mmCIF file of C-alpha atoms in Angstrom:
data_model
loop_
_atom_site.group_PDB
_atom_site.id
_atom_site.type_symbol
_atom_site.label_atom_id
_atom_site.label_comp_id
_atom_site.label_asym_id
_atom_site.label_seq_id
_atom_site.Cartn_x
_atom_site.Cartn_y
_atom_site.Cartn_z
ATOM 1 C CA MET A 1 5.934 168.013 6.128
ATOM 2 C CA ILE A 2 8.089 168.460 9.224
ATOM 3 C CA LEU A 3 5.398 166.971 11.461
ATOM 4 C CA TYR A 4 5.074 164.001 9.075
ATOM 5 C CA ALA A 5 8.828 163.400 9.159
ATOM 6 C CA ILE A 6 8.871 163.539 12.963
ATOM 7 C CA ALA A 7 5.851 161.261 13.421
ATOM 8 C CA VAL A 8 6.812 158.676 10.794
ATOM 9 C CA GLY A 9 10.458 158.834 11.864
ATOM 10 C CA ALA A 10 9.510 158.023 15.450
ATOM 11 C CA LEU A 11 7.287 155.204 14.192
ATOM 12 C CA ASN A 12 10.043 153.709 12.021
ATOM 13 C CA ILE A 13 12.520 153.819 14.894
ATOM 14 C CA ALA A 14 10.010 152.194 17.256
ATOM 15 C CA LEU A 15 9.266 149.439 14.733
ATOM 16 C CA CYS A 16 12.960 148.629 14.323
ATOM 17 C CA LEU A 17 13.767 148.648 18.027
ATOM 18 C CA LEU A 18 10.686 146.673 19.091
ATOM 19 C CA LEU A 19 9.760 144.398 16.193
ATOM 20 C CA GLY A 20 13.355 143.484 15.314
ATOM 21 C CA PRO A 21 13.878 141.622 18.621
ATOM 22 C CA TYR A 22 10.255 140.436 18.733
ATOM 23 C CA PHE A 23 10.368 138.865 15.270
ATOM 24 C CA GLU A 24 13.696 137.279 16.179
ATOM 25 C CA GLY A 25 11.965 135.745 19.210
ATOM 26 C CA MET A 26 9.108 134.472 17.064
ATOM 27 C CA SER A 27 11.621 132.924 14.679
ATOM 28 C CA ARG A 28 13.371 131.205 17.576
ATOM 29 C CA LYS A 29 10.133 129.806 19.040
ATOM 30 C CA TYR A 30 8.226 128.763 15.946
ATOM 31 C CA VAL A 31 11.041 128.001 13.501
ATOM 32 C CA LYS A 32 14.469 127.244 14.958
ATOM 33 C CA ALA A 33 13.325 125.634 18.209
ATOM 34 C CA ASN A 34 11.059 123.200 16.378
ATOM 35 C CA ILE A 35 13.119 122.521 13.258
ATOM 36 C CA ALA A 36 16.615 122.407 14.709
ATOM 37 C CA HIS A 37 16.091 121.394 18.324
ATOM 38 C CA SER A 38 12.493 120.170 18.681
ATOM 39 C CA ARG A 39 12.097 122.035 21.950
ATOM 40 C CA VAL A 40 9.718 124.525 23.502
ATOM 41 C CA GLY A 41 9.773 126.148 26.897
ATOM 42 C CA PRO A 42 9.039 129.267 28.914
ATOM 43 C CA LEU A 43 12.246 130.988 27.792
ATOM 44 C CA THR A 44 11.892 130.351 24.065
ATOM 45 C CA GLY A 45 9.011 132.727 23.410
ATOM 46 C CA PRO A 46 8.909 135.855 21.265
ATOM 47 C CA LEU A 47 9.945 138.039 24.218
ATOM 48 C CA GLN A 48 13.135 136.078 24.886
ATOM 49 C CA PRO A 49 15.411 138.545 22.991
ATOM 50 C CA PHE A 50 14.117 141.359 25.210
ATOM 51 C CA ILE A 51 14.846 139.230 28.292
ATOM 52 C CA ASP A 52 18.362 138.586 26.976
ATOM 53 C CA LEU A 53 18.916 142.300 26.364
ATOM 54 C CA LEU A 54 17.653 143.221 29.836
ATOM 55 C CA LYS A 55 20.003 140.664 31.370
ATOM 56 C CA LEU A 56 22.940 142.117 29.464
ATOM 57 C CA PHE A 57 22.029 145.683 30.472
ATOM 58 C CA GLY A 58 22.081 144.488 34.084
ATOM 59 C CA LYS A 59 25.434 142.699 33.832
ATOM 60 C CA GLU A 60 28.735 144.205 34.906
ATOM 61 C CA ASP A 61 30.203 146.289 32.083
ATOM 62 C CA LEU A 62 33.873 145.312 32.037
ATOM 63 C CA GLU A 63 36.255 147.940 30.685
ATOM 64 C CA THR A 64 38.832 146.355 28.387
ATOM 65 C CA GLY A 65 39.146 148.633 25.343
ATOM 66 C CA GLY A 66 38.828 152.235 26.495
ATOM 67 C CA PHE A 67 36.862 154.967 24.735
ATOM 68 C CA LEU A 68 36.872 153.284 21.314
ATOM 69 C CA GLN A 69 35.148 150.212 22.694
ATOM 70 C CA ARG A 70 32.583 152.346 24.547
ATOM 71 C CA PHE A 71 31.875 154.468 21.473
ATOM 72 C CA ALA A 72 31.549 151.610 18.946
ATOM 73 C CA PRO A 73 28.131 150.273 20.079
ATOM 74 C CA ILE A 74 26.750 153.826 20.306
ATOM 75 C CA LEU A 75 27.911 154.446 16.737
ATOM 76 C CA ALA A 76 26.323 151.185 15.576
ATOM 77 C CA MET A 77 22.973 152.005 17.171
ATOM 78 C CA GLY A 78 23.045 155.569 15.827
ATOM 79 C CA ALA A 79 23.742 154.285 12.303
ATOM 80 C CA VAL A 80 20.852 151.803 12.548
ATOM 81 C CA LEU A 81 18.442 154.521 13.661
ATOM 82 C CA MET A 82 19.509 156.689 10.726
ATOM 83 C CA CYS A 83 18.881 153.742 8.405
ATOM 84 C CA ALA A 84 15.368 153.471 9.859
ATOM 85 C CA LEU A 85 14.741 157.120 8.973
ATOM 86 C CA LEU A 86 15.889 156.529 5.382
ATOM 87 C CA THR A 87 13.875 153.344 4.770
ATOM 88 C CA PRO A 88 10.207 153.437 3.702
ATOM 89 C CA MET A 89 7.976 151.258 5.857
ATOM 90 C CA GLY A 90 4.449 151.258 4.517
ATOM 91 C CA GLY A 91 4.816 154.819 3.250
ATOM 92 C CA PRO A 92 7.470 157.340 2.174
ATOM 93 C CA ALA A 93 10.629 157.418 4.266
ATOM 94 C CA PRO A 94 10.717 160.349 6.713
ATOM 95 C CA PHE A 95 14.165 161.377 5.438
ATOM 96 C CA GLU A 96 13.889 161.127 1.660
ATOM 97 C CA PHE A 97 15.837 163.150 -0.882
ATOM 98 C CA GLY A 98 17.600 162.779 -4.192
ATOM 99 C CA GLY A 99 20.357 160.395 -3.133
ATOM 100 C CA ASP A 100 18.896 158.740 -0.082
ATOM 101 C CA PHE A 101 19.935 155.230 -1.176
ATOM 102 C CA ILE A 102 23.594 156.268 -1.272
ATOM 103 C CA VAL A 103 23.260 157.711 2.230
ATOM 104 C CA LEU A 104 21.477 154.543 3.395
ATOM 105 C CA LEU A 105 24.279 152.402 1.992
ATOM 106 C CA TYR A 106 26.781 154.598 3.826
ATOM 107 C CA PHE A 107 25.053 154.136 7.182
ATOM 108 C CA LEU A 108 24.675 150.375 6.642
ATOM 109 C CA GLY A 109 28.414 150.228 6.057
ATOM 110 C CA LEU A 110 28.979 152.362 9.145
ATOM 111 C CA ILE A 111 27.434 149.604 11.273
ATOM 112 C CA SER A 112 30.172 147.219 10.112
ATOM 113 C CA VAL A 113 32.778 149.925 10.702
ATOM 114 C CA ALA A 114 31.537 150.254 14.294
ATOM 115 C CA ILE A 115 31.854 146.489 14.789
ATOM 116 C CA VAL A 116 35.422 146.599 13.452
ATOM 117 C CA MET A 117 36.226 149.523 15.769
ATOM 118 C CA GLY A 118 35.003 147.515 18.744
ATOM 119 C CA SER A 119 37.031 144.490 17.692
ATOM 120 C CA ILE A 120 40.213 146.565 17.321
ATOM 121 C CA ALA A 121 39.671 148.059 20.770
ATOM 122 C CA GLY A 122 39.363 144.558 22.248
ATOM 123 C CA GLY A 123 42.802 143.627 20.988
ATOM 124 C CA SER A 124 42.551 139.850 21.461
ATOM 125 C CA SER A 125 43.152 137.326 18.700
ATOM 126 C CA TYR A 126 39.461 136.385 18.679
ATOM 127 C CA THR A 127 38.225 139.952 18.264
ATOM 128 C CA MET A 128 40.855 140.789 15.639
ATOM 129 C CA SER A 129 39.978 137.696 13.588
ATOM 130 C CA GLY A 130 36.291 138.512 13.842
ATOM 131 C CA GLY A 131 36.954 142.111 12.829
ATOM 132 C CA LEU A 132 38.919 140.955 9.782
ATOM 133 C CA ARG A 133 36.026 138.755 8.717
ATOM 134 C CA GLU A 134 33.640 141.678 9.225
ATOM 135 C CA VAL A 135 35.787 143.787 6.892
ATOM 136 C CA MET A 136 35.602 141.029 4.282
ATOM 137 C CA GLY A 137 31.840 141.018 4.621
ATOM 138 C CA LEU A 138 31.680 144.805 4.327
ATOM 139 C CA LEU A 139 33.684 144.713 1.095
ATOM 140 C CA LEU A 140 31.860 141.785 -0.486
ATOM 141 C CA ILE A 141 28.292 141.642 0.824
ATOM 142 C CA ASP A 142 27.526 145.356 0.601
ATOM 143 C CA ILE A 143 29.101 145.621 -2.849
ATOM 144 C CA ALA A 144 27.086 142.653 -4.121
ATOM 145 C CA MET A 145 23.903 144.241 -2.746
ATOM 146 C CA ALA A 146 24.776 147.642 -4.212
ATOM 147 C CA VAL A 147 25.291 146.124 -7.660
ATOM 148 C CA ALA A 148 21.875 144.464 -7.485
ATOM 149 C CA PHE A 149 20.261 147.764 -6.495
ATOM 150 C CA ILE A 150 21.838 149.458 -9.525
ATOM 151 C CA THR A 151 19.242 147.548 -11.541
ATOM 152 C CA VAL A 152 16.513 149.465 -9.740
ATOM 153 C CA MET A 153 18.307 152.762 -10.405
ATOM 154 C CA VAL A 154 18.566 151.959 -14.091
ATOM 155 C CA ASN A 155 14.883 151.073 -14.343
ATOM 156 C CA THR A 156 13.648 154.106 -12.421
ATOM 157 C CA ARG A 157 16.364 156.653 -13.373
ATOM 158 C CA SER A 158 16.415 157.672 -9.723
ATOM 159 C CA MET A 159 18.340 157.120 -6.485
ATOM 160 C CA ARG A 160 15.307 157.880 -4.315
ATOM 161 C CA ILE A 161 13.963 154.756 -2.654
ATOM 162 C CA SER A 162 10.414 156.148 -2.667
ATOM 163 C CA ASP A 163 10.624 156.508 -6.462
ATOM 164 C CA TRP A 164 11.671 152.873 -6.663
ATOM 165 C CA VAL A 165 8.642 151.770 -4.634
ATOM 166 C CA VAL A 166 6.208 153.853 -6.698
ATOM 167 C CA TRP A 167 7.683 152.591 -9.989
ATOM 168 C CA GLN A 168 7.668 148.940 -8.946
ATOM 169 C CA SER A 169 4.122 149.202 -7.571
ATOM 170 C CA ALA A 170 2.856 150.655 -10.858
ATOM 171 C CA ALA A 171 4.971 148.722 -13.375
ATOM 172 C CA GLY A 172 4.772 145.311 -11.780
ATOM 173 C CA PRO A 173 7.571 142.737 -11.794
ATOM 174 C CA ASN A 174 9.902 142.445 -14.770
ATOM 175 C CA PHE A 175 12.701 139.987 -15.417
ATOM 176 C CA SER A 176 15.562 142.321 -14.494
ATOM 177 C CA MET A 177 13.930 143.209 -11.153
ATOM 178 C CA VAL A 178 13.237 139.567 -10.335
ATOM 179 C CA LEU A 179 16.848 138.693 -11.163
ATOM 180 C CA ALA A 180 18.111 141.596 -9.035
ATOM 181 C CA GLY A 181 15.927 140.524 -6.121
ATOM 182 C CA ILE A 182 17.518 137.061 -5.976
ATOM 183 C CA PRO A 183 20.948 138.154 -4.663
ATOM 184 C CA ILE A 184 19.323 140.627 -2.251
ATOM 185 C CA LEU A 185 17.124 137.882 -0.797
ATOM 186 C CA LEU A 186 19.978 135.391 -0.576
ATOM 187 C CA LEU A 187 22.231 137.967 1.118
ATOM 188 C CA LEU A 188 19.703 138.841 3.811
ATOM 189 C CA PRO A 189 20.990 136.137 6.218
ATOM 190 C CA ALA A 190 24.454 137.685 5.919
ATOM 191 C CA GLN A 191 23.011 141.129 6.705
ATOM 192 C CA PHE A 192 21.233 139.586 9.696
ATOM 193 C CA GLY A 193 24.506 137.975 10.809
ATOM 194 C CA LYS A 194 22.872 134.533 10.805
ATOM 195 C CA LEU A 195 23.919 131.079 9.712
ATOM 196 C CA PRO A 196 25.273 130.084 7.304
ATOM 197 C CA PHE A 197 27.002 133.489 7.113
ATOM 198 C CA ASP A 198 27.852 134.310 10.748
ATOM 199 C CA THR A 199 31.574 133.897 10.071
ATOM 200 C CA PRO A 200 32.593 137.099 11.946
ATOM 201 C CA GLU A 201 31.087 135.851 15.235
ATOM 202 C CA ALA A 202 31.462 132.070 14.716
ATOM 203 C CA ASP A 203 30.909 131.163 18.374
ATOM 204 C CA GLN A 204 32.429 127.689 18.025
ATOM 205 C CA GLU A 205 35.596 129.101 16.425
ATOM 206 C CA LEU A 206 36.043 132.696 17.595
ATOM 207 C CA MET A 207 33.964 132.808 20.797
ATOM 208 C CA GLY A 208 31.837 135.637 19.415
ATOM 209 C CA GLY A 209 34.518 137.267 17.277
ATOM 210 C CA PRO A 210 34.247 141.080 17.498
ATOM 211 C CA PHE A 211 32.088 140.754 20.617
ATOM 212 C CA ALA A 212 34.353 138.367 22.531
ATOM 213 C CA ASP A 213 35.609 141.157 24.810
ATOM 214 C CA MET A 214 32.259 142.960 25.031
ATOM 215 C CA SER A 215 30.046 142.751 28.092
ATOM 216 C CA GLY A 216 27.139 144.439 29.816
ATOM 217 C CA ARG A 217 25.623 147.513 28.227
ATOM 218 C CA LYS A 218 28.081 147.587 25.324
ATOM 219 C CA LEU A 219 27.221 144.057 24.228
ATOM 220 C CA ALA A 220 23.488 144.663 24.743
ATOM 221 C CA LEU A 221 23.592 147.780 22.577
ATOM 222 C CA PHE A 222 25.439 145.930 19.813
ATOM 223 C CA LYS A 223 23.009 143.006 19.894
ATOM 224 C CA TRP A 224 20.013 145.347 19.850
ATOM 225 C CA ALA A 225 21.473 147.322 16.947
ATOM 226 C CA LEU A 226 21.978 144.155 14.897
ATOM 227 C CA LEU A 227 18.407 142.988 15.544
ATOM 228 C CA ALA A 228 17.109 146.402 14.465
ATOM 229 C CA LYS A 229 19.353 146.289 11.393
ATOM 230 C CA GLY A 230 17.682 143.027 10.397
ATOM 231 C CA PHE A 231 14.306 144.767 10.412
ATOM 232 C CA VAL A 232 15.693 147.633 8.300
ATOM 233 C CA VAL A 233 17.218 145.467 5.559
ATOM 234 C CA ALA A 234 14.124 143.241 5.463
ATOM 235 C CA SER A 235 11.973 146.370 5.112
ATOM 236 C CA LEU A 236 14.142 147.643 2.278
ATOM 237 C CA PHE A 237 13.835 144.346 0.422
ATOM 238 C CA VAL A 238 10.056 143.982 0.718
ATOM 239 C CA GLN A 239 9.355 147.640 -0.061
ATOM 240 C CA VAL A 240 11.498 147.718 -3.189
ATOM 241 C CA PHE A 241 10.993 144.242 -4.625
ATOM 242 C CA VAL A 242 7.635 143.125 -3.163
ATOM 243 C CA PRO A 243 5.642 146.341 -2.604
ATOM 244 C CA TRP A 244 2.258 144.773 -3.399
ATOM 245 C CA PRO A 245 -0.520 145.023 -2.424
ATOM 246 C CA VAL A 246 -0.789 148.807 -2.096
ATOM 247 C CA THR A 247 -3.871 150.409 -0.529
ATOM 248 C CA PRO A 248 -4.900 154.066 -0.146
ATOM 249 C CA TRP A 249 -4.537 153.802 3.656
ATOM 250 C CA PHE A 250 -1.225 154.157 5.457
ATOM 251 C CA ALA A 251 -2.273 151.930 8.383
ATOM 252 C CA ALA A 252 -3.198 149.080 6.035
ATOM 253 C CA ASN A 253 0.043 149.453 4.078
ATOM 254 C CA LEU A 254 2.003 149.438 7.328
ATOM 255 C CA ALA A 255 0.262 146.279 8.559
ATOM 256 C CA ILE A 256 0.951 144.535 5.235
ATOM 257 C CA HIS A 257 4.556 145.683 5.374
ATOM 258 C CA VAL A 258 5.061 144.332 8.893
ATOM 259 C CA ALA A 259 3.557 140.973 7.870
ATOM 260 C CA LYS A 260 5.941 140.714 4.901
ATOM 261 C CA VAL A 261 8.936 141.567 7.103
ATOM 262 C CA LEU A 262 7.862 138.793 9.490
ATOM 263 C CA VAL A 263 7.896 136.358 6.551
ATOM 264 C CA VAL A 264 11.480 137.430 5.809
ATOM 265 C CA PHE A 265 12.469 136.766 9.437
ATOM 266 C CA VAL A 266 10.869 133.316 9.205
ATOM 267 C CA LEU A 267 12.767 132.529 5.997
ATOM 268 C CA VAL A 268 16.049 133.635 7.576
ATOM 269 C CA GLY A 269 15.242 131.476 10.612
ATOM 270 C CA VAL A 270 14.608 128.459 8.392
ATOM 271 C CA GLY A 271 17.961 128.985 6.689
ATOM 272 C CA GLU A 272 19.703 129.282 10.051
ATOM 273 C CA ALA A 273 18.107 126.070 11.259
ATOM 274 C CA LEU A 274 18.811 123.997 8.157
ATOM 275 C CA PHE A 275 22.227 125.094 6.872
ATOM 276 C CA PRO A 276 25.624 124.837 8.589
ATOM 277 C CA ARG A 277 28.108 127.682 8.615
ATOM 278 C CA LEU A 278 30.043 128.126 5.380
ATOM 279 C CA ARG A 279 33.807 128.162 5.343
ATOM 280 C CA ILE A 280 35.435 131.422 4.312
ATOM 281 C CA ASP A 281 36.304 130.141 0.834
ATOM 282 C CA GLN A 282 32.766 128.815 0.350
ATOM 283 C CA ALA A 283 31.291 132.149 1.448
ATOM 284 C CA LEU A 284 33.550 134.041 -0.953
ATOM 285 C CA ARG A 285 32.455 131.882 -3.885
ATOM 286 C CA TYR A 286 28.835 132.354 -2.852
ATOM 287 C CA TYR A 287 29.184 136.152 -2.708
ATOM 288 C CA ALA A 288 30.934 136.150 -6.083
ATOM 289 C CA MET A 289 28.089 134.158 -7.636
ATOM 290 C CA LEU A 290 25.507 136.618 -6.276
ATOM 291 C CA PHE A 291 27.608 139.532 -7.539
ATOM 292 C CA VAL A 292 27.512 138.022 -11.041
ATOM 293 C CA ILE A 293 23.723 137.565 -10.847
ATOM 294 C CA GLY A 294 23.351 141.205 -9.803
ATOM 295 C CA ALA A 295 25.586 142.342 -12.666
ATOM 296 C CA MET A 296 23.502 140.298 -15.124
ATOM 297 C CA ALA A 297 20.375 142.054 -13.836
ATOM 298 C CA VAL A 298 22.020 145.453 -14.455
ATOM 299 C CA VAL A 299 22.868 144.477 -18.040
ATOM 300 C CA LEU A 300 19.300 143.302 -18.671
ATOM 301 C CA ALA A 301 17.928 146.554 -17.249
ATOM 302 C CA TYR A 302 20.163 148.571 -19.603
ATOM 303 C CA LEU A 303 19.159 146.480 -22.613
ATOM 304 C CA SER A 304 15.448 146.840 -21.868
ATOM 305 C CA ALA A 305 15.637 150.558 -21.066
#
């Protein structure tokens, strides 16, 4: 059991750190570059995010916010890696226990807390405005997602994500689960930090928001953590709501899982290419609508229980 947790944990971490940026690069090359800009070139390939990260790691790391600013990206990356250990990816999560979803939700929120910490340390008007928007997202997006996931808890009578996957694989889709999956899917771009929900960064308005005063290794670590977070939340969605097909072989399940996560990255890329950024009031109404849909799914799950 310990050897399984170590091996699968290392695999999950590697998938997040490597495939998160790689799938982002594939989305840029085959989706956004063609739909939004109709361009291709040597620096728009799948490896471009890795090139960007290497450039940032090699840049001068300016010191503007002291220890808090140095610690924030480390905290964000550590929280993402813990999320990878709590998320099933083709098989049971390496760290699974009775309340692992609650712990996962905590670490997902901790990523936003780290971003806010970094923005406070920066101290400029751009970083403070971006941090405030990140707090709004933490309070609204994560709560809307949590409400939708309550539907799964009601159906399975469990807070273990592995129990959710087993139940959904055996029971097949029902109306409450389909309804609960809608807000999760529509909130994925916000979890990725992509258009039309990149209001905390908003480069044209806030010059990067919380990251405006970040540079060098700190900025690279933050960017890498956010790309890995995208892989984690996409994995959570496809494992819980679209676990099929399931085979007796772990390698086959893992390959199917990776392919489904790539589809999620493509869908997020399409949304980023086609839709402009929402204003704050528009985003709030959108989150409220998804919260209501999630609450309706919970009610339906209770009625059908």
